[in-house]
PDB file of C-alpha atoms and ligand atoms in Angstrom:
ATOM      1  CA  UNK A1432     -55.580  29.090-166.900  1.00 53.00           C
ATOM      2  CA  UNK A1433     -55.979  27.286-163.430  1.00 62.00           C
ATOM      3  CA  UNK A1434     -52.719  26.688-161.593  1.00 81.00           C
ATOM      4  CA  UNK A1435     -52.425  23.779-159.076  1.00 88.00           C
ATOM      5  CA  UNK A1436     -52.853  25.093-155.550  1.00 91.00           C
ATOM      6  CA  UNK A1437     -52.405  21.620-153.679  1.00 95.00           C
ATOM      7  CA  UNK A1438     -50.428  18.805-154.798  1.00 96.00           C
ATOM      8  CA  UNK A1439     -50.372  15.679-153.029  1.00 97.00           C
ATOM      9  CA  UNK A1440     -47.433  12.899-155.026  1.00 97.00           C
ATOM     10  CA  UNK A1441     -47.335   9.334-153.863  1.00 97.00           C
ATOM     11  CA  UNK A1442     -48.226  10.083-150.608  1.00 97.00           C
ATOM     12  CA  UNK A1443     -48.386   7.308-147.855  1.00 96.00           C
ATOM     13  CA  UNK A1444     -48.412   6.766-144.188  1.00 96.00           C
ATOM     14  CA  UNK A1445     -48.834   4.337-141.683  1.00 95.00           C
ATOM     15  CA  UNK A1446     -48.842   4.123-137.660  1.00 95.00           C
ATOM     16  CA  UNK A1447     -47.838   1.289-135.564  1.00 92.00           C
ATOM     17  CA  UNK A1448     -50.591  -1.515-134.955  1.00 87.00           C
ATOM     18  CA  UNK A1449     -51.108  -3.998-131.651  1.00 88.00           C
ATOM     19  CA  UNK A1450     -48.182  -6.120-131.637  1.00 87.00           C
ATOM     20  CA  UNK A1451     -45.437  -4.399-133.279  1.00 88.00           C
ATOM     21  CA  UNK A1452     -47.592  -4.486-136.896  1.00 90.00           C
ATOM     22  CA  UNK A1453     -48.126  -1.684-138.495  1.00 90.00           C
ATOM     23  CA  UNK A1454     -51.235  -0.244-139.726  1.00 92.00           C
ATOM     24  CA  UNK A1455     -51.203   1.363-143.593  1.00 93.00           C
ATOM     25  CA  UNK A1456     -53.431   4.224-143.603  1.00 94.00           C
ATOM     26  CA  UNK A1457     -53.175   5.545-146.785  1.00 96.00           C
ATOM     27  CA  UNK A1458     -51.180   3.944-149.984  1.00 94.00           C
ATOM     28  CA  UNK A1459     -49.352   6.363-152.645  1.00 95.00           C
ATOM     29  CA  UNK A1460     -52.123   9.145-152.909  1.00 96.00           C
ATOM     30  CA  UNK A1461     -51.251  11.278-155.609  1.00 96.00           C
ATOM     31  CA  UNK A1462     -54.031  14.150-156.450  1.00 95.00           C
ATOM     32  CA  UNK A1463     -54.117  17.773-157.311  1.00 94.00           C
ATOM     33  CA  UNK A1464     -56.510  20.705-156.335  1.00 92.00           C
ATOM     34  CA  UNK A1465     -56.732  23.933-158.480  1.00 85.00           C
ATOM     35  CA  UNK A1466     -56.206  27.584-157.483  1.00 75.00           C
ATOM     36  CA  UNK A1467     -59.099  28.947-159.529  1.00 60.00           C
ATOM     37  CA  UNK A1468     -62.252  27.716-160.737  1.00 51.00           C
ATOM     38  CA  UNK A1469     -63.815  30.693-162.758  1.00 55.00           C
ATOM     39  CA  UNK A1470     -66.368  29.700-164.686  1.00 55.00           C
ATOM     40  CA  UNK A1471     -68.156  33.026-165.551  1.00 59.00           C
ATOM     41  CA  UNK A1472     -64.488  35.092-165.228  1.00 57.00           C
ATOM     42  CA  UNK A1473     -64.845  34.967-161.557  1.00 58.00           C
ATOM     43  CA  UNK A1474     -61.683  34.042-159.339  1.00 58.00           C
ATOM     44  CA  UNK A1475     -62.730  31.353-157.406  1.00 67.00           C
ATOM     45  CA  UNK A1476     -61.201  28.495-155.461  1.00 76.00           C
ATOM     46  CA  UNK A1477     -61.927  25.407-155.913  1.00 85.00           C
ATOM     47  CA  UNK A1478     -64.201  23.431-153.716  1.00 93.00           C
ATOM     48  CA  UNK A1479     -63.124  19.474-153.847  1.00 95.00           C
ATOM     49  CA  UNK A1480     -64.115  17.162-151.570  1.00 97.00           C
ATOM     50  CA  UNK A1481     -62.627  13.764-150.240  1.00 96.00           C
ATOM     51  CA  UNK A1482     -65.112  10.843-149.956  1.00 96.00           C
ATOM     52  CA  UNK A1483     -64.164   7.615-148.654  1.00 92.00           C
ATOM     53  CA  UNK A1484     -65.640   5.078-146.078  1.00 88.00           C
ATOM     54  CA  UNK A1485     -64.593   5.773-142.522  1.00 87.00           C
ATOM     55  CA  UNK A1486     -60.903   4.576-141.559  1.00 89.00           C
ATOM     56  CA  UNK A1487     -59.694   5.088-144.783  1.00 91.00           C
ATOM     57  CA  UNK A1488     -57.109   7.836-143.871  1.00 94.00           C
ATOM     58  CA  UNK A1489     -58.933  10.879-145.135  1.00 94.00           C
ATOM     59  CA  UNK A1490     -58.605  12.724-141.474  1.00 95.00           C
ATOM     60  CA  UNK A1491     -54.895  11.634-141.909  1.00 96.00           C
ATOM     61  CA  UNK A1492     -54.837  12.875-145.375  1.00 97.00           C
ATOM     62  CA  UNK A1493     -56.332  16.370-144.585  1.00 96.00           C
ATOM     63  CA  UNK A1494     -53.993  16.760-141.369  1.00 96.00           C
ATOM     64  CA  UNK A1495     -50.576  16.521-143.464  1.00 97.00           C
ATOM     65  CA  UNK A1496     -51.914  18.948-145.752  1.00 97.00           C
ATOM     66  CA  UNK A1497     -52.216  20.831-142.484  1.00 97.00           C
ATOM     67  CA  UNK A1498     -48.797  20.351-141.391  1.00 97.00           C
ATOM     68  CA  UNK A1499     -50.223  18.542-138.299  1.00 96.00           C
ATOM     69  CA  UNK A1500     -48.656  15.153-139.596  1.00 97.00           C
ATOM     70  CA  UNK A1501     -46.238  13.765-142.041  1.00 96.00           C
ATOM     71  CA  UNK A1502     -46.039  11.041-144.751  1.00 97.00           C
ATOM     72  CA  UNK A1503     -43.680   8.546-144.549  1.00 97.00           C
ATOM     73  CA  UNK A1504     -42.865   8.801-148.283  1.00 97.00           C
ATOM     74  CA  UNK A1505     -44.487  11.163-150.655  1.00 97.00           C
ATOM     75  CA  UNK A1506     -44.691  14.824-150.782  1.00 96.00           C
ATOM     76  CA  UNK A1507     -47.781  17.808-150.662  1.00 97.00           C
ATOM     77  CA  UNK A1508     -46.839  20.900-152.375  1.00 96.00           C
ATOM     78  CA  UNK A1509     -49.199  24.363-151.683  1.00 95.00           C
ATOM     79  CA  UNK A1510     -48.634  26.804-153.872  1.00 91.00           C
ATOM     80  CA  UNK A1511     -45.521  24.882-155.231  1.00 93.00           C
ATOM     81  CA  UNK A1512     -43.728  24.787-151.803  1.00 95.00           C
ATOM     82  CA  UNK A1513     -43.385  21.278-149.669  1.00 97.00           C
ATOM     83  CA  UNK A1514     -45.792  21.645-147.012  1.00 97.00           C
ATOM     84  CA  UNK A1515     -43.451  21.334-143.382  1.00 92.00           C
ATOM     85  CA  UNK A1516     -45.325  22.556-141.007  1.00 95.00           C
ATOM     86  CA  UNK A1517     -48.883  24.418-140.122  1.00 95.00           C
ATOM     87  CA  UNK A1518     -49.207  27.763-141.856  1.00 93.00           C
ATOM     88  CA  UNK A1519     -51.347  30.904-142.015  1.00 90.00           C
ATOM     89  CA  UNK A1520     -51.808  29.980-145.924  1.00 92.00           C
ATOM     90  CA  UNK A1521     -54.188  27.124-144.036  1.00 95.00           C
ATOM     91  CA  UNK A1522     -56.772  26.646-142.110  1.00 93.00           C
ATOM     92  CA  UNK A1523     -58.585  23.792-140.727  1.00 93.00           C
ATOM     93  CA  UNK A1524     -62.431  22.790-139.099  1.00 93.00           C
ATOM     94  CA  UNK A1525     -62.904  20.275-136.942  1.00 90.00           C
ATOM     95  CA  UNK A1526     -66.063  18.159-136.545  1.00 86.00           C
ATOM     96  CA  UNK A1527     -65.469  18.520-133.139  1.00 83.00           C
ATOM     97  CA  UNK A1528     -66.109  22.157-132.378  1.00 75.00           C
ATOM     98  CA  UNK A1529     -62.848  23.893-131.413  1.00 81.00           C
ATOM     99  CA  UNK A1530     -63.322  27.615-130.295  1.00 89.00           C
ATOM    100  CA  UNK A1531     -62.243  28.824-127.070  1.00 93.00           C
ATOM    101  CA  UNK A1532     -64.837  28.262-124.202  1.00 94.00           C
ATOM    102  CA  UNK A1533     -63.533  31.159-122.575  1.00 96.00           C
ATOM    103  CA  UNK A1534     -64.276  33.689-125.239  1.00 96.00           C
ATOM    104  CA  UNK A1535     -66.938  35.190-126.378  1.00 96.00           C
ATOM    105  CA  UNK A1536     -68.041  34.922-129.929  1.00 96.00           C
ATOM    106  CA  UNK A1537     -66.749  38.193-130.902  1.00 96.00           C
ATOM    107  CA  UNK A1538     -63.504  37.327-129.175  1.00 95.00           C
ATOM    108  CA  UNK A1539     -63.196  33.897-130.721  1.00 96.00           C
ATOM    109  CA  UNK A1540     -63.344  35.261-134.369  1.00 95.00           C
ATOM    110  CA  UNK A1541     -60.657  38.181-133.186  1.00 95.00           C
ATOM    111  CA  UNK A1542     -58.607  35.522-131.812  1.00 95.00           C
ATOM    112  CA  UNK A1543     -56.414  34.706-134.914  1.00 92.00           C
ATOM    113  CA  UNK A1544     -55.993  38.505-136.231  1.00 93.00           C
ATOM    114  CA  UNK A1545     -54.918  39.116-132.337  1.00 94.00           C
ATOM    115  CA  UNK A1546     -52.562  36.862-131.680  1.00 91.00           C
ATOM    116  CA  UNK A1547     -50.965  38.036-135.662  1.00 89.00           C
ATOM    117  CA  UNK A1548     -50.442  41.459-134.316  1.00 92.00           C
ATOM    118  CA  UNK A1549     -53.777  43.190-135.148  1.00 91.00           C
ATOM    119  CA  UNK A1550     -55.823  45.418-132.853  1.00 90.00           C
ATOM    120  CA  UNK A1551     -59.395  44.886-131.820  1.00 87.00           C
ATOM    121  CA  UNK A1552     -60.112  48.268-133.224  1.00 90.00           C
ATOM    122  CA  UNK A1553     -58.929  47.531-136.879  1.00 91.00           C
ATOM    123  CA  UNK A1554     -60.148  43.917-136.440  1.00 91.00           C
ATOM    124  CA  UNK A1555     -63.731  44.866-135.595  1.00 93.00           C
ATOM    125  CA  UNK A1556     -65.194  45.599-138.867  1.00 93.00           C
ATOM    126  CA  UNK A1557     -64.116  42.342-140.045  1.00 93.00           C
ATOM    127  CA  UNK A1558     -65.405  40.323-136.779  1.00 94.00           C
ATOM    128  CA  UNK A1559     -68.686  42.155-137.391  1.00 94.00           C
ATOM    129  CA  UNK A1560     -68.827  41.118-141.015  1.00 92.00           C
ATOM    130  CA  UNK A1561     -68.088  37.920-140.623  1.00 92.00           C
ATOM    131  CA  UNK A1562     -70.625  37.594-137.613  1.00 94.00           C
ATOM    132  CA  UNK A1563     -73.321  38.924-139.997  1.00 91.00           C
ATOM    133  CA  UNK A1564     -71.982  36.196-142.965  1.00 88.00           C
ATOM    134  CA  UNK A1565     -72.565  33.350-140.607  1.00 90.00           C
ATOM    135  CA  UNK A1566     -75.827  34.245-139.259  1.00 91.00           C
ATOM    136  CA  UNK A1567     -74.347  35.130-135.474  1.00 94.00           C
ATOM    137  CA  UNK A1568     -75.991  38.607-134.906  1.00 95.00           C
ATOM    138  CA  UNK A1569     -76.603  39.661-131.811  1.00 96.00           C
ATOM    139  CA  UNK A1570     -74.376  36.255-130.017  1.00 97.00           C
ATOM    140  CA  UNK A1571     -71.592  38.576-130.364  1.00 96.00           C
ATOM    141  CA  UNK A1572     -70.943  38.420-126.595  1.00 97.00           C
ATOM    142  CA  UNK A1573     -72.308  34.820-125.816  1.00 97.00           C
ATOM    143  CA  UNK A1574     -69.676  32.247-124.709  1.00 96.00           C
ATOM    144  CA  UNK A1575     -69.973  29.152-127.306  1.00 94.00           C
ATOM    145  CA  UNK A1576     -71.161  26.660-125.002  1.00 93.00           C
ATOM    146  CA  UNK A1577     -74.240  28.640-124.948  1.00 96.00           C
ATOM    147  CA  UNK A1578     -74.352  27.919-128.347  1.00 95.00           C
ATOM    148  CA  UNK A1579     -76.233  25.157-130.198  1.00 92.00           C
ATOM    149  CA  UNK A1580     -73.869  22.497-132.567  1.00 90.00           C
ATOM    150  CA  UNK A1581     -74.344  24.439-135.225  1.00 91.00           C
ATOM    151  CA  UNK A1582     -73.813  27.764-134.196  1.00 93.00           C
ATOM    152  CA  UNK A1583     -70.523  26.583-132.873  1.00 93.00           C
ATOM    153  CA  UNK A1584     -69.577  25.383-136.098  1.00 91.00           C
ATOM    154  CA  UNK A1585     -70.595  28.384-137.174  1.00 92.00           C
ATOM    155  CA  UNK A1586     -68.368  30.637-134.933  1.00 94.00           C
ATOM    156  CA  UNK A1587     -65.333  27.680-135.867  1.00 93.00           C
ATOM    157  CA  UNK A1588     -66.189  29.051-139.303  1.00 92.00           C
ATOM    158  CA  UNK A1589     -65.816  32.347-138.951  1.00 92.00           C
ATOM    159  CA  UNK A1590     -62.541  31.886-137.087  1.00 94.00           C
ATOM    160  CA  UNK A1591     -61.142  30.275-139.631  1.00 92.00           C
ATOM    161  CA  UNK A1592     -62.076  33.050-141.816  1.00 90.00           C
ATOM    162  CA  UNK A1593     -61.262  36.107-139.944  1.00 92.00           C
ATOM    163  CA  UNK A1594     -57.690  34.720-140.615  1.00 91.00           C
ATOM    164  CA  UNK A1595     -58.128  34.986-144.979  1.00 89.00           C
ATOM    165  CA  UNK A1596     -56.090  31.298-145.135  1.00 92.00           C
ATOM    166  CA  UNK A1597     -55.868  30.731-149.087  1.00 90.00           C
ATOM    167  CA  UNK A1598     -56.747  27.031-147.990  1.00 94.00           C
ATOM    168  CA  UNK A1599     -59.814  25.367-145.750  1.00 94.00           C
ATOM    169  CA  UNK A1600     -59.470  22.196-144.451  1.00 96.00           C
ATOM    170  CA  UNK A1601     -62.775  20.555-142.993  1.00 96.00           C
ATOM    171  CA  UNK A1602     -63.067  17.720-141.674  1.00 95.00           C
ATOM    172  CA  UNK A1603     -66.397  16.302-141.384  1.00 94.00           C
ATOM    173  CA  UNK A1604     -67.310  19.268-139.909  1.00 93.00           C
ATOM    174  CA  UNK A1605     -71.147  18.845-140.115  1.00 92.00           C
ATOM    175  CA  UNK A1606     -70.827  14.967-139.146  1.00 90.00           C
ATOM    176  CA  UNK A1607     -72.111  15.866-135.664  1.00 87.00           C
ATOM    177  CA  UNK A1608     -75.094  18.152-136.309  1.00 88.00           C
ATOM    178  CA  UNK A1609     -78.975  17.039-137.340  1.00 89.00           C
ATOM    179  CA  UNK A1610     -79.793  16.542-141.134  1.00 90.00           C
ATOM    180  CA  UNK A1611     -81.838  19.994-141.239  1.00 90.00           C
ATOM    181  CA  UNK A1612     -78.710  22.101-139.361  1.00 88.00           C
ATOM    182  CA  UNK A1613     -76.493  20.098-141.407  1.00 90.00           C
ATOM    183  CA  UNK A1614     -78.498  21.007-144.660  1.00 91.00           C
ATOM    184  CA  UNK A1615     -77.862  24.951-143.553  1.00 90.00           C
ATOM    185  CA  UNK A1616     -74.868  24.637-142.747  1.00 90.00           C
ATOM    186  CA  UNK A1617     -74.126  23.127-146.231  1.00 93.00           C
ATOM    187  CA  UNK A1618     -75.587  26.035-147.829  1.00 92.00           C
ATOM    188  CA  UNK A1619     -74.070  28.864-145.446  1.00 89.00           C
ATOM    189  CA  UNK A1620     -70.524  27.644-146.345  1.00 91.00           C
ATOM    190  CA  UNK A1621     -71.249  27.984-149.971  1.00 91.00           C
ATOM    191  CA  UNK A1622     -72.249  31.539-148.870  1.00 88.00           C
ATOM    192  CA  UNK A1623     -69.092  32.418-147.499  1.00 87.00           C
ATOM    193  CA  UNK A1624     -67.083  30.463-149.541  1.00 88.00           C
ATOM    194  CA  UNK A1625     -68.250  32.670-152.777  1.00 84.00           C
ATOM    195  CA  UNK A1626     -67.536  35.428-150.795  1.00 82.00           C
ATOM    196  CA  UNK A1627     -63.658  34.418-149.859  1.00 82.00           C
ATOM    197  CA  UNK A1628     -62.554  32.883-152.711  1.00 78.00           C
ATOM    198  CA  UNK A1629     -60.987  30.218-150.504  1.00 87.00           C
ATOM    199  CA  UNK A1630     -59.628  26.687-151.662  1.00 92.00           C
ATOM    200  CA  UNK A1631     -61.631  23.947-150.105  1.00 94.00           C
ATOM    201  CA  UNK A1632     -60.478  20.956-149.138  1.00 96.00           C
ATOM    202  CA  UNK A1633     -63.354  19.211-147.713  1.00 97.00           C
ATOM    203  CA  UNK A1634     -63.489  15.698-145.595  1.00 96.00           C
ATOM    204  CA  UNK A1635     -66.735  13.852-145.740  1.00 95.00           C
ATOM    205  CA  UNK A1636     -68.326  10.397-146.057  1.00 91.00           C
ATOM    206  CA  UNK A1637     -71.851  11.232-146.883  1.00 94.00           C
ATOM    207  CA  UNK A1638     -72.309  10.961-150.937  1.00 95.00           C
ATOM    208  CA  UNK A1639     -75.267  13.750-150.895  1.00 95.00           C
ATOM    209  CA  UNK A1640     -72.853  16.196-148.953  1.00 96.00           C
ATOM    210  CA  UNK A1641     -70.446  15.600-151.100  1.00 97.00           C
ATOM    211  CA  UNK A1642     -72.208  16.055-154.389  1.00 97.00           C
ATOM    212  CA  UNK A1643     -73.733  19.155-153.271  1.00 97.00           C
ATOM    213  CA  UNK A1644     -70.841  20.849-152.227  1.00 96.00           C
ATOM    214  CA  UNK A1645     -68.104  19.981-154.171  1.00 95.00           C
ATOM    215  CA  UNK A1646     -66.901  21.023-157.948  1.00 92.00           C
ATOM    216  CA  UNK A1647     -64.539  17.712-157.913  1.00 94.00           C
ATOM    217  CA  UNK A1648     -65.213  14.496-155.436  1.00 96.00           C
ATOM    218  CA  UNK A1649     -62.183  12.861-154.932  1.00 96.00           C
ATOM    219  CA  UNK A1650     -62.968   8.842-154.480  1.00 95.00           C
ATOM    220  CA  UNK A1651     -60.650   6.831-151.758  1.00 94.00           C
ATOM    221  CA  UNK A1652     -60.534   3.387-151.446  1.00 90.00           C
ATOM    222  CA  UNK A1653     -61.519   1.113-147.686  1.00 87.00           C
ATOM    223  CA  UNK A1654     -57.808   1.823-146.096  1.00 86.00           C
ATOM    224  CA  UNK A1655     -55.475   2.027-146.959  1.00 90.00           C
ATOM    225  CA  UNK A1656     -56.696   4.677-148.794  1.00 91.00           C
ATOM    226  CA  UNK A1657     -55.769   5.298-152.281  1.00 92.00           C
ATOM    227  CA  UNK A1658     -57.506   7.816-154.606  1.00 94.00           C
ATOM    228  CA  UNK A1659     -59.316   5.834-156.892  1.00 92.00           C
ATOM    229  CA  UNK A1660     -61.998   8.393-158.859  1.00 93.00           C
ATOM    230  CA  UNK A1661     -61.496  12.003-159.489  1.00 95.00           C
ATOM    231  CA  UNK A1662     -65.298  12.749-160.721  1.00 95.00           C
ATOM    232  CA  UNK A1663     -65.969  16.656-161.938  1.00 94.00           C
ATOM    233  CA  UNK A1664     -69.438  17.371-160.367  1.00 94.00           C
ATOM    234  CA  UNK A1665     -71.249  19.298-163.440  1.00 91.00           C
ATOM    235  CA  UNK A1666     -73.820  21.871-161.106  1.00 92.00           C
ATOM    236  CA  UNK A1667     -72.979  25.577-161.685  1.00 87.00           C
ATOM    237  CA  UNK A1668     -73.149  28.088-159.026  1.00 85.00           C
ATOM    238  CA  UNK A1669     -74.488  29.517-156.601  1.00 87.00           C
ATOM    239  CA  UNK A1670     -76.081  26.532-156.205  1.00 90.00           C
ATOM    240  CA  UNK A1671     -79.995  26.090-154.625  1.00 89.00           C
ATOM    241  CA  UNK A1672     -80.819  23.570-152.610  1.00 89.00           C
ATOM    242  CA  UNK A1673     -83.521  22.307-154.752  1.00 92.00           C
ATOM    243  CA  UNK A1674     -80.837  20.685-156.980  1.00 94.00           C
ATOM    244  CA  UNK A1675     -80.792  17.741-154.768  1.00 94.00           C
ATOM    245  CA  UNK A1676     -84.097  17.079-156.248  1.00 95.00           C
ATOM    246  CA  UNK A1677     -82.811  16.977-160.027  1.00 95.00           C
ATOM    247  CA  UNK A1678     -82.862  14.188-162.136  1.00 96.00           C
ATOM    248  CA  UNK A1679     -79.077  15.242-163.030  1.00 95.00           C
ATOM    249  CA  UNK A1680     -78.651  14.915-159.056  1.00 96.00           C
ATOM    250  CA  UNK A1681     -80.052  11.340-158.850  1.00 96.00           C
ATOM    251  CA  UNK A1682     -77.738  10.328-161.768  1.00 96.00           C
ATOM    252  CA  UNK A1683     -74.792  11.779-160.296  1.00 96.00           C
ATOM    253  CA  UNK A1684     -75.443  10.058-156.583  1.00 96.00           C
ATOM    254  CA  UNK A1685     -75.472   6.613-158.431  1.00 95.00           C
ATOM    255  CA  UNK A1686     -72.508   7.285-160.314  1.00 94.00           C
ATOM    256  CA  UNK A1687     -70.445   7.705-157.082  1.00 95.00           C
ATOM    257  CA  UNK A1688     -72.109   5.129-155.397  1.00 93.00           C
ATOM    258  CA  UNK A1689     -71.052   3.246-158.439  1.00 92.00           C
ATOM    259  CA  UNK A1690     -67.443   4.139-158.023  1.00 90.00           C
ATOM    260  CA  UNK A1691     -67.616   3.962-154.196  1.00 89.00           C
ATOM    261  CA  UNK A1692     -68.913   0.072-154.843  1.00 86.00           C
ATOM    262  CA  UNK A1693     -66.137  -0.694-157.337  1.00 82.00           C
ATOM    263  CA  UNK A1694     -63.626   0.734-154.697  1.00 76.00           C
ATOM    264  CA  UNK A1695     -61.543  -2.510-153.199  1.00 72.00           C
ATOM    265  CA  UNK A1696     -63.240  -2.972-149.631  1.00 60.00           C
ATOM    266  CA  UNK A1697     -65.784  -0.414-149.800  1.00 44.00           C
ATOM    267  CA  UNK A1698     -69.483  -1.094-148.954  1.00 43.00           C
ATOM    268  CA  UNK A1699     -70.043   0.760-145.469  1.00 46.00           C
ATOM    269  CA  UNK A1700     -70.379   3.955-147.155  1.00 44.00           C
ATOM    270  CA  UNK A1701     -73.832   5.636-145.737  1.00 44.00           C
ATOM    271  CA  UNK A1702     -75.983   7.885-148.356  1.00 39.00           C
ATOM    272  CA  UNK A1703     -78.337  10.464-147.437  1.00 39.00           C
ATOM    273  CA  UNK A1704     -80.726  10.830-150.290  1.00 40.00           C
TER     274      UNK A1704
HETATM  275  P1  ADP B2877     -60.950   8.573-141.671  1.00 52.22           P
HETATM  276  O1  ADP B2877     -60.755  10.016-141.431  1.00 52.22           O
HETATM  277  O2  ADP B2877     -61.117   8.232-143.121  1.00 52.22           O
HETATM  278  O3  ADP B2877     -62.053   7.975-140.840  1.00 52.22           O
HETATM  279  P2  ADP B2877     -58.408   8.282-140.278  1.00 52.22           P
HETATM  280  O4  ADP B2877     -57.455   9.092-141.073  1.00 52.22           O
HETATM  281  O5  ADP B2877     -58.933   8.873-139.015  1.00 52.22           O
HETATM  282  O6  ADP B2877     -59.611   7.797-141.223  1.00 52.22           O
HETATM  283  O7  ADP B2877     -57.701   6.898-139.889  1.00 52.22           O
HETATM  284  C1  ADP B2877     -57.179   6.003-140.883  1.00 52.22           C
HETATM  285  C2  ADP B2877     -56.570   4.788-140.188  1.00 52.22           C
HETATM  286  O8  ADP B2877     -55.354   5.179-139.534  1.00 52.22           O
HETATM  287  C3  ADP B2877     -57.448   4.177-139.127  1.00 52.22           C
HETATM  288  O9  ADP B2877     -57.301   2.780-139.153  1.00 52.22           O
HETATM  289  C4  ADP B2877     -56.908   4.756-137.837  1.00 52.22           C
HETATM  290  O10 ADP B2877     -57.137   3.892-136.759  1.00 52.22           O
HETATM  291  C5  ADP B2877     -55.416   4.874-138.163  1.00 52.22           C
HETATM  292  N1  ADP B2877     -54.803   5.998-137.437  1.00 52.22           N
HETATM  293  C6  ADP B2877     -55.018   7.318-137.647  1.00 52.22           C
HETATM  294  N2  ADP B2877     -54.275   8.073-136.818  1.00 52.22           N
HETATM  295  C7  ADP B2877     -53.559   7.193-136.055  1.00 52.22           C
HETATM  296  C8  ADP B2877     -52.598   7.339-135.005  1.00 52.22           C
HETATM  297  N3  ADP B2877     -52.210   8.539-134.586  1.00 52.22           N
HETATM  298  N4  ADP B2877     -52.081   6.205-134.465  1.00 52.22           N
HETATM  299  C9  ADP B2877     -52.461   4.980-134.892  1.00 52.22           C
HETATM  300  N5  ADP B2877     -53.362   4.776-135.888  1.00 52.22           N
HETATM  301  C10 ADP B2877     -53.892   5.852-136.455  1.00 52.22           C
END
């Protein structure tokens, strides 16, 4: 039986506007996420993915689940317990690449283990393994602005990892790199993410991203963002890149374009087909 790992209940927020208005970002979200998506008896997390038009709230969204922000009213639950704060059960990617320019690779990935109390000694099998999972061999001892976009990301990645959170929040964090990159990128996560076991929580406004990721695509409304679809995304896994060109693929795109349209104040939403 799946249990709910993430629960987000009538969750809203808004920030002051120009002129002492105030700006609703996102209006009573309610949504769950599984812990375990095991199709063939495997424990798996599950991968869902938030797709809205830009400025609907989903960075907001993704950063209370975080613990970076708070809702005004509302509540998120992980694993049961109201969310107050960041935690170790959670860990996030940026679009904008976030590892220390003053580290190496190697150091970068050791960073979170370190500062937790763990040696580089007993951390170095796991910073070599998860070097080798995202395709960093031999950059061990580069410094990441050597690095191209989407090896950063990758070393983010890997950071993230080398810290086993139960939960990854992403936020857009291919938005930044070319279509090809972002393509391997797409499929390297899925990699690792089979690997892990992780929960995804993953922030995107790209309908082909999101259909070939995701095992749920949650649908938000033009702000303030409400969830208005939760769509079950029928692929199995692991999943080949060569599903994007499937008839069953071209069905589901329109169907969330179809939802995305029906969405109050949607329209800007960009597709990559
Ligand atoms: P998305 O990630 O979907 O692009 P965001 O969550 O970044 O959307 O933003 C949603 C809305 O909330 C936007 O109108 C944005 O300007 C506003 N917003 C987000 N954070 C703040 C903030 N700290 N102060 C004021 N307005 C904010």
């Amino acid at each position: 039986m799946n249990k709910t790992k993430i629960s987000v209940r009538n969750l809203s927020r808004s920030f002051a506007g120009p002129n002492g208005s105030r700006i609703e970002a996102l209006h009573n979200v309610s949504f769950e996420v599984a812990d375990a998506f095991s199709p063939d008896g495997r424990n798996l997390g599950e991968f869902s993915v938030l797709l809205g038009p830009s400025g609907c709230g989903k960075s907001t969204l993704l950063r209370m689940i975080a613990g970076l922000d708070h809702p005004d009213t509302g509540e998120i639950l992980v694993d049961g317990k109201p969310v107050g704060g960041p935690g170790r059960d959670r860990g996030m990617v940026f679009q904008k690449y976030t590892s220390f320019p003053w580290l190496t690779v190697a150091d970068n990935i050791a960073y979170g283990p370190r500062i937790n109390g763990v040696s580089a000694a007993e951390s170095g099998p796991l910073v070599a393994h998860l070097i080798e999972a995202v395709g960093l061999d031999g950059f061990e001892k580069s410094y990441p602005d050597t690095l191209s976009g989407g090896m950063q990301q990758r070393v983010a990645i890997a950071r993230t990892l080398a810290n086993h959170p139960q939960v990854i929040l992403m936020d857009e964090p291919f938005g930044a790199l070319d279509a090809q990159t972002r393509g391997d990128m797409q499929q390297l996560l899925l990699r690792v993410w089979e690997e892990t076991a992780s929960t995804i929580l993953f922030v995107t406004h790209d309908v082909d991203e999101a259909i070939f990721l995701a095992d749920r695509i949650f649908i938000l409304s033009a702000r303030p963002g409400t969830i208005v679809e939760d769509i079950p995304v029928p692929f199995g896994r692991p999943r080949a890149p060569d599903i994007r060109q499937a008839e069953q693929f071209h069905e589901m795109q329109h169907h969330v374009l179809a939802c995305l349209r029906r969405a109050p104040g949607t329209g800007q939403v960009r597709v990559s087909i």
